[in-house]
């Protein structure tokens, strides 16, 4: 339902550089449906780095020790949004019970033969996770608790459509341990919602937010999308104003990306709809950034704003390039020195996990894994820089970078750092390197300066 951490990079001249990362599916980070992120669960390296080997060989990059996160992909939807390029399916609701069984099998398989790993965030993304019943979530959480050590402060997030969020349903989820919601508002404009083929209207968002507060959720995100075909700055201002009236704890704001094969992209390519303008994107982004800041929200990532203490800790795991397990059909994960993706088709995913594995696989690989590759140093450098520069306050920690790569970031990239700092696009501090306000609008160009210095 939301785009992943790689979506939403905004620049003046939006298409000056192809996105350096492509995400399709979750982990979607709080997003516009497409997390996101996600959640980064659909993570695709550039072609120069991509390796689609069933079992890669070579030297494994040593990733710093860290508690893990878990992303669980729920690929079912009641309708398909016109912009959606994620691994989602309609008319498969009958498969949900068997899919829950398969997820439990995958949870057991990935945890087999090892001490319980500490998990500090769990994220249910999709698709539309809110199509599952409380009883189905209870079963999944029981499986997670049996296989892993979920910390007492574990953040457990759910992506949801506004129409699904009745008070009773949310109270049941809250009792199970869910403590964070991401609600797919997307827009307050009825015409844009129709263009997106969304099934709700803005009144449903109001009802959902009221239900969330009554159910004692105190960390609620709203996903909104800007830059749809024909959308004016005035239209977008109306959405931002409406979102703030609902007083969310967190706002995720993503520029619409017209992914190939989606209904919206086909209509734009056919000339039925106007192609979004690059400068309009930047104007909308700047307007929303300033409006959210005046309303008391702090921007902590390119596309995310928080009230104090209400950041999405799950997405921080992605942006810090730390380990997470991706479970479910079409999920992507990063753990044990591997990046991997699972079987995308829900039916085949279910069939594969019906029988216990007859061979022992190295963590985190399971029978559901379709592709995996060992992460080498150039790939890890790329990922760490690309993700870290999304963090607008924290940026790239020089201490953590030196611990991971054996060298200070500034010493490794002196030319790029000096050039970008002189241009006012980068801030170089004693403990971190981060994008400036101007750099956020040209983030793709900034990233490119560092990527060209990595030996691929």
PDB file of C-alpha atoms in Angstrom, residues 11 26 41 84 93 105 120 137 190-191 224 227 239 243 274 300 305 309 352 376 421-422 425 435 450:
ATOM      1  CA  UNK A  11      14.610  17.145  -7.116  1.00  0.00           C
ATOM      2  CA  UNK A  26       6.787  -3.046   0.417  1.00  0.00           C
ATOM      3  CA  UNK A  41      11.107  -5.386   0.922  1.00  0.00           C
ATOM      4  CA  UNK A  84       0.293   0.330  -7.840  1.00  0.00           C
ATOM      5  CA  UNK A  93      -9.175 -13.621  -0.460  1.00  0.00           C
ATOM      6  CA  UNK A 105       5.895 -22.213   8.293  1.00  0.00           C
ATOM      7  CA  UNK A 120      12.818  -4.829  17.839  1.00  0.00           C
ATOM      8  CA  UNK A 137      -2.937 -11.758  13.342  1.00  0.00           C
ATOM      9  CA  UNK A 190     -12.285  13.263  -4.462  1.00  0.00           C
ATOM     10  CA  UNK A 191     -11.204  13.505  -8.101  1.00  0.00           C
ATOM     11  CA  UNK A 224      -0.214  11.082   1.254  1.00  0.00           C
ATOM     12  CA  UNK A 227       2.190  15.110  -8.074  1.00  0.00           C
ATOM     13  CA  UNK A 239      -4.683  17.546   1.084  1.00  0.00           C
ATOM     14  CA  UNK A 243      -4.113  15.713   6.862  1.00  0.00           C
ATOM     15  CA  UNK A 274      -1.062  15.096 -18.491  1.00  0.00           C
ATOM     16  CA  UNK A 300      13.797  13.201   9.822  1.00  0.00           C
ATOM     17  CA  UNK A 305       7.878  13.871   9.306  1.00  0.00           C
ATOM     18  CA  UNK A 309       9.390  10.400  19.614  1.00  0.00           C
ATOM     19  CA  UNK A 352       6.238 -24.459  -1.449  1.00  0.00           C
ATOM     20  CA  UNK A 376      29.996  -7.450  -1.198  1.00  0.00           C
ATOM     21  CA  UNK A 421      29.749  21.025   0.509  1.00  0.00           C
ATOM     22  CA  UNK A 422      31.015  23.970  -1.557  1.00  0.00           C
ATOM     23  CA  UNK A 425      24.189  20.572  -1.070  1.00  0.00           C
ATOM     24  CA  UNK A 435      22.007  16.651   2.923  1.00  0.00           C
ATOM     25  CA  UNK A 450      29.399   9.304  -4.411  1.00  0.00           C
TER      26      UNK A 450
END
